[in-house]
CSV table of C-alpha atoms in Angstrom, one decimal:
chain,number,residue,atom,x,y,z
O,1,MET,CA,0.0,0.0,0.0
O,2,ARG,CA,1.1,3.6,-0.7
O,3,TYR,CA,0.4,6.0,2.1
O,4,ILE,CA,-0.6,9.5,1.2
O,5,ILE,CA,-0.1,11.8,4.2
O,6,ILE,CA,-2.5,14.7,3.9
O,7,GLY,CA,-1.0,17.2,6.2
O,8,ALA,CA,2.6,16.3,6.7
O,9,GLY,CA,3.2,18.4,9.8
O,10,ALA,CA,4.2,17.2,13.2
O,11,VAL,CA,2.0,14.0,13.4
O,12,GLY,CA,1.7,13.4,9.7
O,13,GLY,CA,5.4,14.0,9.2
O,14,ALA,CA,6.3,11.6,12.0
O,15,ILE,CA,4.0,8.9,10.7
O,16,GLY,CA,5.1,9.4,7.0
O,17,GLY,CA,8.8,9.5,7.8
O,18,ARG,CA,8.6,6.4,10.0
O,19,LEU,CA,6.6,4.5,7.4
O,20,ALA,CA,9.2,5.5,4.7
O,21,GLU,CA,12.0,4.2,7.0
O,22,ALA,CA,10.2,0.9,7.2
O,23,GLY,CA,10.3,0.6,3.4
O,24,HIS,CA,6.8,1.7,2.6
O,25,GLU,CA,5.9,4.0,-0.3
O,26,VAL,CA,4.9,7.4,1.0
O,27,ALA,CA,3.8,10.6,-0.5
O,28,LEU,CA,3.5,13.9,1.5
O,29,VAL,CA,0.9,16.6,1.1
O,30,ALA,CA,1.7,20.1,2.5
O,31,ARG,CA,1.3,23.7,1.7
O,32,GLY,CA,3.1,27.1,2.1
O,33,ALA,CA,6.7,27.2,3.4
O,34,HIS,CA,6.6,23.7,4.7
O,35,TYR,CA,5.6,22.4,1.2
O,36,GLU,CA,8.5,24.3,-0.4
O,37,ALA,CA,11.0,23.0,2.2
O,38,LEU,CA,9.8,19.4,1.7
O,39,ARG,CA,10.1,19.7,-2.1
O,40,THR,CA,13.5,21.4,-2.0
O,41,HIS,CA,15.3,19.7,0.9
O,42,GLY,CA,13.2,16.7,1.9
O,43,LEU,CA,11.7,15.8,5.2
O,44,ARG,CA,14.2,16.1,8.1
O,45,LEU,CA,12.9,13.7,10.8
O,46,MET,CA,14.6,13.8,14.2
O,47,THR,CA,14.0,10.8,16.5
O,48,SER,CA,15.9,9.2,19.4
O,49,GLU,CA,17.9,7.3,16.8
O,50,GLY,CA,19.2,10.4,15.1
O,51,THR,CA,18.3,12.7,12.3
O,52,ARG,CA,17.5,11.4,8.8
O,53,THR,CA,16.3,13.2,5.6
O,54,HIS,CA,13.7,11.5,3.5
O,55,ARG,CA,13.3,12.6,-0.1
O,56,LEU,CA,9.7,11.7,-0.7
O,57,PRO,CA,7.2,12.8,-3.4
O,58,THR,CA,5.6,16.0,-2.1
O,59,VAL,CA,2.5,17.6,-3.6
O,60,ASP,CA,0.1,20.4,-2.6
O,61,GLY,CA,-3.1,18.6,-3.8
O,62,PRO,CA,-4.4,15.5,-5.6
O,63,ALA,CA,-4.0,16.9,-9.1
O,64,ALA,CA,-0.2,16.9,-8.7
O,65,LEU,CA,-0.2,13.1,-7.9
O,66,GLY,CA,-2.4,12.3,-10.9
O,67,GLU,CA,-4.7,9.3,-10.9
O,68,LEU,CA,-4.7,7.6,-7.5
O,69,ARG,CA,-4.1,3.9,-7.1
O,70,PRO,CA,-6.5,1.3,-5.7
O,71,ASP,CA,-4.0,0.4,-3.0
O,72,ASP,CA,-3.6,3.9,-1.8
O,73,VAL,CA,-4.3,4.8,1.9
O,74,LEU,CA,-5.2,8.4,2.6
O,75,VAL,CA,-4.0,9.5,6.1
O,76,LEU,CA,-5.7,12.7,7.1
O,77,ALA,CA,-3.4,14.5,9.6
O,78,VAL,CA,-4.4,18.2,9.2
O,79,LYS,CA,-5.9,20.0,12.1
O,80,THR,CA,-9.6,19.5,12.3
O,81,GLN,CA,-10.4,23.1,11.3
O,82,ASP,CA,-8.8,22.2,7.9
O,83,SER,CA,-10.5,18.8,7.4
O,84,GLU,CA,-13.4,20.0,5.4
O,85,ALA,CA,-11.2,21.7,2.8
O,86,ALA,CA,-8.9,18.7,2.6
O,87,LEU,CA,-11.8,16.2,2.2
O,88,GLU,CA,-13.4,18.4,-0.5
O,89,ALA,CA,-10.2,18.4,-2.5
O,90,TRP,CA,-9.3,14.7,-2.1
O,91,GLY,CA,-12.8,13.1,-2.1
O,92,PRO,CA,-13.5,13.5,-5.9
O,93,ALA,CA,-9.9,12.5,-6.9
O,94,PRO,CA,-10.1,9.8,-9.6
O,95,VAL,CA,-8.8,6.3,-8.8
O,96,ALA,CA,-7.3,4.0,-11.5
O,97,GLY,CA,-9.9,1.5,-12.7
O,98,GLY,CA,-12.8,3.9,-12.0
O,99,GLY,CA,-14.5,5.6,-9.1
O,100,THR,CA,-13.2,8.3,-6.7
O,101,ALA,CA,-11.1,8.3,-3.6
O,102,ALA,CA,-14.3,8.9,-1.5
O,103,GLU,CA,-15.8,5.8,-3.0
O,104,ARG,CA,-12.9,3.4,-3.1
O,105,LEU,CA,-10.0,4.4,-0.8
O,106,PRO,CA,-9.7,4.0,3.0
O,107,LEU,CA,-9.3,7.4,4.9
O,108,VAL,CA,-7.5,7.3,8.2
O,109,CYS,CA,-8.1,10.2,10.5
O,110,ALA,CA,-4.9,10.7,12.6
O,111,GLN,CA,-6.1,13.8,14.5
O,112,ASN,CA,-7.1,15.2,17.8
O,113,GLY,CA,-10.7,15.4,18.7
O,114,VAL,CA,-13.7,13.3,17.5
O,115,GLU,CA,-15.2,15.5,14.8
O,116,SER,CA,-13.1,14.7,11.7
O,117,PRO,CA,-14.3,11.1,11.3
O,118,ARG,CA,-17.8,12.4,11.4
O,119,ILE,CA,-17.1,15.0,8.8
O,120,ALA,CA,-15.3,12.4,6.7
O,121,LEU,CA,-18.1,9.9,6.8
O,122,ARG,CA,-20.3,12.4,4.9
O,123,ARG,CA,-18.0,12.0,1.9
O,124,PHE,CA,-15.9,8.8,2.3
O,125,LEU,CA,-17.3,5.3,2.5
O,126,ARG,CA,-14.5,3.8,4.5
O,127,VAL,CA,-13.4,5.9,7.4
O,128,TYR,CA,-11.0,4.9,10.2
O,129,GLY,CA,-10.4,6.7,13.4
O,130,VAL,CA,-7.1,6.9,15.3
O,131,CYS,CA,-6.4,7.8,18.9
O,132,VAL,CA,-3.0,9.6,18.5
O,133,TRP,CA,-0.5,9.3,21.3
O,134,LEU,CA,2.6,10.7,19.6
O,135,PRO,CA,4.8,13.5,21.0
O,136,ALA,CA,5.9,15.4,17.8
O,137,THR,CA,6.7,18.9,16.9
O,138,LEU,CA,7.0,20.8,13.6
O,139,VAL,CA,10.3,22.5,14.4
O,140,GLU,CA,10.6,24.6,11.3
O,141,PRO,CA,9.5,24.2,7.7
O,142,GLY,CA,10.7,20.8,6.5
O,143,ALA,CA,11.8,19.6,10.0
O,144,VAL,CA,9.8,17.4,12.4
O,145,SER,CA,10.9,16.2,15.8
O,146,ALA,CA,9.4,12.9,17.2
O,147,ALA,CA,11.0,12.5,20.6
O,148,GLY,CA,9.3,9.4,21.7
O,149,ALA,CA,11.3,6.4,22.8
O,150,LEU,CA,11.1,3.3,22.9
O,151,LEU,CA,8.1,3.7,20.6
O,152,THR,CA,7.5,6.8,18.5
O,153,GLY,CA,3.8,6.6,19.4
O,154,ILE,CA,0.8,4.5,20.1
O,155,LEU,CA,-2.0,4.7,17.5
O,156,HIS,CA,-5.2,2.9,18.5
O,157,LEU,CA,-7.0,2.2,15.2
O,158,GLY,CA,-10.5,1.1,14.1
O,159,ARG,CA,-13.4,1.7,11.8
O,160,HIS,CA,-15.6,4.7,12.3
O,161,PRO,CA,-18.1,4.6,14.0
O,162,HIS,CA,-17.2,1.1,15.2
O,163,GLY,CA,-15.7,-2.2,14.1
O,164,THR,CA,-12.6,-3.6,12.6
O,165,ASP,CA,-11.6,-5.1,9.2
O,166,GLU,CA,-8.7,-6.5,7.3
O,167,THR,CA,-7.7,-3.1,6.0
O,168,ALA,CA,-7.3,-1.8,9.6
O,169,ARG,CA,-5.2,-4.9,10.4
O,170,ARG,CA,-3.0,-4.4,7.4
O,171,ILE,CA,-2.4,-0.7,8.2
O,172,ALA,CA,-1.7,-1.6,11.8
O,173,ALA,CA,0.8,-4.2,10.8
O,174,ASP,CA,2.7,-1.6,8.6
O,175,LEU,CA,2.7,0.9,11.5
O,176,GLU,CA,4.0,-1.7,13.9
O,177,LYS,CA,7.0,-2.2,11.6
O,178,ALA,CA,7.6,1.5,11.8
O,179,HIS,CA,8.2,2.1,15.5
O,180,PHE,CA,4.6,2.4,16.5
O,181,GLU,CA,2.2,0.3,18.5
O,182,ALA,CA,-1.1,0.1,16.7
O,183,PRO,CA,-3.8,-1.8,18.5
O,184,VAL,CA,-6.8,-2.5,16.3
O,185,VAL,CA,-9.9,-2.0,18.4
O,186,PRO,CA,-13.7,-2.2,17.6
O,187,ASP,CA,-14.4,0.9,19.8
O,188,VAL,CA,-11.8,3.4,18.7
O,189,ALA,CA,-14.2,6.3,19.6
O,190,ARG,CA,-13.9,5.3,23.3
O,191,TRP,CA,-10.2,5.9,23.1
O,192,GLN,CA,-10.6,9.1,21.2
O,193,TYR,CA,-13.0,10.6,23.8
O,194,ALA,CA,-10.6,9.7,26.5
O,195,LYS,CA,-7.8,11.5,24.6
O,196,LEU,CA,-10.3,14.5,24.1
O,197,LEU,CA,-10.4,14.9,27.8
O,198,GLY,CA,-6.6,15.1,28.0
O,199,ASN,CA,-6.6,17.5,25.0
O,200,LEU,CA,-8.8,20.0,27.0
O,201,ALA,CA,-5.5,21.2,28.4
O,202,ASN,CA,-4.2,22.2,25.0
O,203,ALA,CA,-5.9,25.6,25.2
O,204,ILE,CA,-4.5,26.2,28.7
O,205,GLU,CA,-1.0,25.5,27.3
O,206,ALA,CA,-1.6,27.7,24.3
O,207,VAL,CA,-2.6,30.8,26.2
O,208,SER,CA,-0.6,30.4,29.4
O,209,GLY,CA,2.3,28.0,28.6
O,210,VAL,CA,3.2,24.4,29.4
O,211,LEU,CA,1.4,23.0,32.4
O,212,THR,CA,3.9,22.9,35.2
O,213,SER,CA,2.5,25.1,38.0
O,214,GLU,CA,0.1,23.8,40.7
O,215,GLU,CA,-2.3,26.6,39.7
O,216,GLY,CA,-2.3,25.5,36.1
O,217,LEU,CA,-2.7,21.8,36.9
O,218,ALA,CA,-5.6,22.6,39.4
O,219,LEU,CA,-7.3,24.5,36.6
O,220,PHE,CA,-7.0,21.7,34.2
O,221,ALA,CA,-8.5,19.3,36.8
O,222,ARG,CA,-11.6,21.6,36.9
O,223,VAL,CA,-11.7,21.8,33.1
O,224,ARG,CA,-11.5,18.0,32.8
O,225,ALA,CA,-14.1,17.4,35.4
O,226,GLU,CA,-16.5,19.6,33.4
O,227,GLY,CA,-15.7,17.4,30.3
O,228,GLU,CA,-16.3,14.2,32.3
O,229,ALA,CA,-19.7,15.5,33.5
O,230,VAL,CA,-20.7,16.3,29.9
O,231,LEU,CA,-19.7,12.9,28.6
O,232,THR,CA,-21.6,11.2,31.4
O,233,ALA,CA,-24.7,13.3,30.7
O,234,ALA,CA,-24.4,12.4,26.9
O,235,ASP,CA,-23.9,8.7,27.8
O,236,ILE,CA,-20.6,8.6,25.9
O,237,ALA,CA,-18.2,5.9,26.9
O,238,TYR,CA,-14.5,6.6,27.2
O,239,THR,CA,-11.5,4.6,28.5
O,240,GLY,CA,-10.6,5.3,32.1
O,241,GLU,CA,-7.2,6.5,33.3
O,242,GLU,CA,-6.2,3.1,34.6
O,243,GLU,CA,-6.9,1.4,31.2
O,244,GLN,CA,-5.0,4.1,29.4
O,245,ARG,CA,-2.0,3.8,31.8
O,246,LYS,CA,-1.9,0.0,31.1
O,247,ALA,CA,-2.0,0.6,27.4
O,248,ARG,CA,0.9,3.1,27.5
O,249,GLY,CA,2.9,1.5,30.2
O,250,ASN,CA,6.5,2.8,29.8
O,251,LYS,CA,6.4,2.3,26.0
O,252,ILE,CA,6.9,5.9,25.2
O,253,ARG,CA,9.4,8.1,27.0
O,254,PHE,CA,9.9,11.7,26.0
O,255,GLU,CA,13.6,12.1,25.3
O,256,PRO,CA,14.5,15.6,23.9
O,257,PHE,CA,17.5,15.6,21.7
O,258,ASP,CA,19.1,18.7,23.2
O,259,GLY,CA,18.2,18.1,26.9
O,260,SER,CA,15.5,20.8,26.8
O,261,GLU,CA,12.1,20.6,28.5
O,262,ARG,CA,9.2,19.5,26.4
O,263,GLY,CA,7.5,22.3,24.5
O,264,GLY,CA,3.8,22.9,24.1
O,265,GLY,CA,1.4,20.7,22.3
O,266,SER,CA,-0.4,21.1,19.0
O,267,SER,CA,-2.4,24.2,20.0
O,268,TRP,CA,0.6,25.9,21.4
O,269,GLN,CA,2.5,25.2,18.2
O,270,SER,CA,-0.3,26.7,16.1
O,271,LEU,CA,0.0,30.0,18.1
O,272,ASP,CA,3.8,29.8,18.1
O,273,ARG,CA,3.8,29.5,14.3
O,274,GLY,CA,1.2,32.3,13.9
O,275,THR,CA,-1.1,30.2,11.7
O,276,GLY,CA,-4.1,32.3,12.5
O,277,THR,CA,-6.2,29.3,13.4
O,278,ILE,CA,-6.4,26.8,16.3
O,279,GLU,CA,-8.3,23.6,17.0
O,280,ALA,CA,-10.1,24.8,20.2
O,281,ASP,CA,-13.5,24.6,18.5
O,282,TYR,CA,-13.1,20.8,18.2
O,283,LEU,CA,-11.5,20.2,21.6
O,284,ASN,CA,-13.0,22.5,24.3
O,285,GLY,CA,-15.7,23.3,21.7
O,286,GLU,CA,-16.8,19.7,21.6
O,287,ILE,CA,-17.5,19.8,25.3
O,288,VAL,CA,-19.3,23.1,25.0
O,289,LEU,CA,-21.5,21.6,22.2
O,290,LEU,CA,-22.3,18.5,24.1
O,291,GLY,CA,-23.0,20.6,27.3
O,292,ARG,CA,-25.5,22.7,25.4
O,293,LEU,CA,-27.2,19.7,23.9
O,294,HIS,CA,-27.5,18.0,27.3
O,295,GLY,CA,-28.1,20.9,29.6
O,296,VAL,CA,-24.7,20.8,31.4
O,297,PRO,CA,-23.0,24.2,32.0
O,298,THR,CA,-19.4,24.4,30.7
O,299,PRO,CA,-18.1,27.9,31.6
O,300,LEU,CA,-14.5,26.8,31.8
O,301,ASN,CA,-14.4,25.2,28.4
O,302,GLU,CA,-16.3,28.1,26.9
O,303,LEU,CA,-13.7,30.5,28.3
O,304,LEU,CA,-10.8,28.5,27.0
O,305,GLN,CA,-12.4,28.1,23.5
O,306,ARG,CA,-13.0,31.8,23.3
O,307,LEU,CA,-9.5,32.8,24.6
O,308,ALA,CA,-7.7,30.3,22.3
O,309,ASN,CA,-9.6,31.6,19.2
O,310,THR,CA,-8.9,35.2,20.2
O,311,PHE,CA,-5.2,34.5,20.6
O,312,ALA,CA,-5.1,32.7,17.2
O,313,ARG,CA,-7.1,35.4,15.4
O,314,GLU,CA,-5.0,38.2,16.8
O,315,ARG,CA,-1.8,36.3,16.6
O,316,ARG,CA,-0.9,36.8,20.2
O,317,ALA,CA,2.2,35.2,21.6
O,318,ALA,CA,1.8,31.6,22.8
O,319,GLY,CA,1.8,31.3,26.6
O,320,SER,CA,1.6,35.1,27.1
O,321,LEU,CA,-1.4,35.2,29.5
O,322,PRO,CA,-0.2,34.6,33.1
O,323,VAL,CA,-1.7,31.5,34.7
O,324,ALA,CA,-2.9,33.6,37.7
O,325,GLU,CA,-4.9,35.8,35.3
O,326,LEU,CA,-6.4,32.8,33.5
O,327,VAL,CA,-7.5,31.3,36.9
O,328,ARG,CA,-9.1,34.7,37.8
O,329,LEU,CA,-11.0,34.7,34.5
O,330,ALA,CA,-12.0,31.1,35.1
O,331,ASP,CA,-13.3,31.9,38.6
O,332,GLU,CA,-15.3,34.8,37.2
O,333,ALA,CA,-16.8,32.6,34.4
O,334,VAL,CA,-18.0,30.0,36.9
O,335,ALA,CA,-19.4,32.6,39.3
O,336,PHE,CA,-21.3,34.2,36.5
O,337,VAL,CA,-23.0,30.9,35.5
O,338,GLN,CA,-23.8,30.1,39.2
O,339,GLU,CA,-25.4,33.5,39.6
O,340,GLU,CA,-27.4,33.1,36.3
O,341,ARG,CA,-28.7,29.7,37.5
O,342,ALA,CA,-29.5,30.7,41.0
O,343,PRO,CA,-33.2,30.8,41.9
O,344,ARG,CA,-34.7,34.3,41.6
O,345,PRO,CA,-36.7,35.7,44.5
């Protein structure tokens, strides 16, 4: 199978580079300065084993690849806010022998959140969800750091909305030859919702920096509790922390190559690169949506969604809001909701 990585940034670049190292045919899809760097200099992938440069076919859309092949696998690794545009471009792409990518090819959503597989299923017949545990950073155009050791990442994989099949098992086998663990599970959404709860911290990191202070960690605990209450009200199952710990074990250790502390996650990186967009609508915003549907107040996630979007839109510096100020705003948001819901005399 040939793997076409739609969005060869941090996660997509790490998956694509590792698959290429394992001998698989890989094509990268990127845009802007990253596309130019990949085309000119190749993908520079930094892992615990060293730095390697992969000269891989790189395109900015399906037309540049020409007719797709029946054995192609599309790996969607853009941020969720970019999924619709990517699916609109790739869905109608013709496949050799007839039909389109949406009709004939598997689409693997290797992204944060739970929305992209739902968006994809409107267009693509065969959609696979992935719960992505993969510490990776787009360091600069053309360069990706994947600092996980012993494994590069753990990628739970399954059909969306549920089930498994032979294609999922073949993809998992390829990933497991490429420094990943890839359990094939019939309930991948359960793992994705658990990861969503962890990703509620992304907006805190983005606006106030990496979570190291007691204040920041205490705020995250409150934000997560809000998310758990919403999932319970919506009767949505998710894997518990003990099950997740058993799955991860000590299989992934963060080992920075220069001895530095770990940087921010995907949302922090979006602000740091000044992209102008951020994934908060599909992380904290997912909790907000479910809360409104099921009558559960979500003032903390609403605040984080709003702040993250404002920081992205105004291109404010990542981590520039002091944690103490964020906690003050959070307390105000909760107090306002409590006052609004209090019985009137």
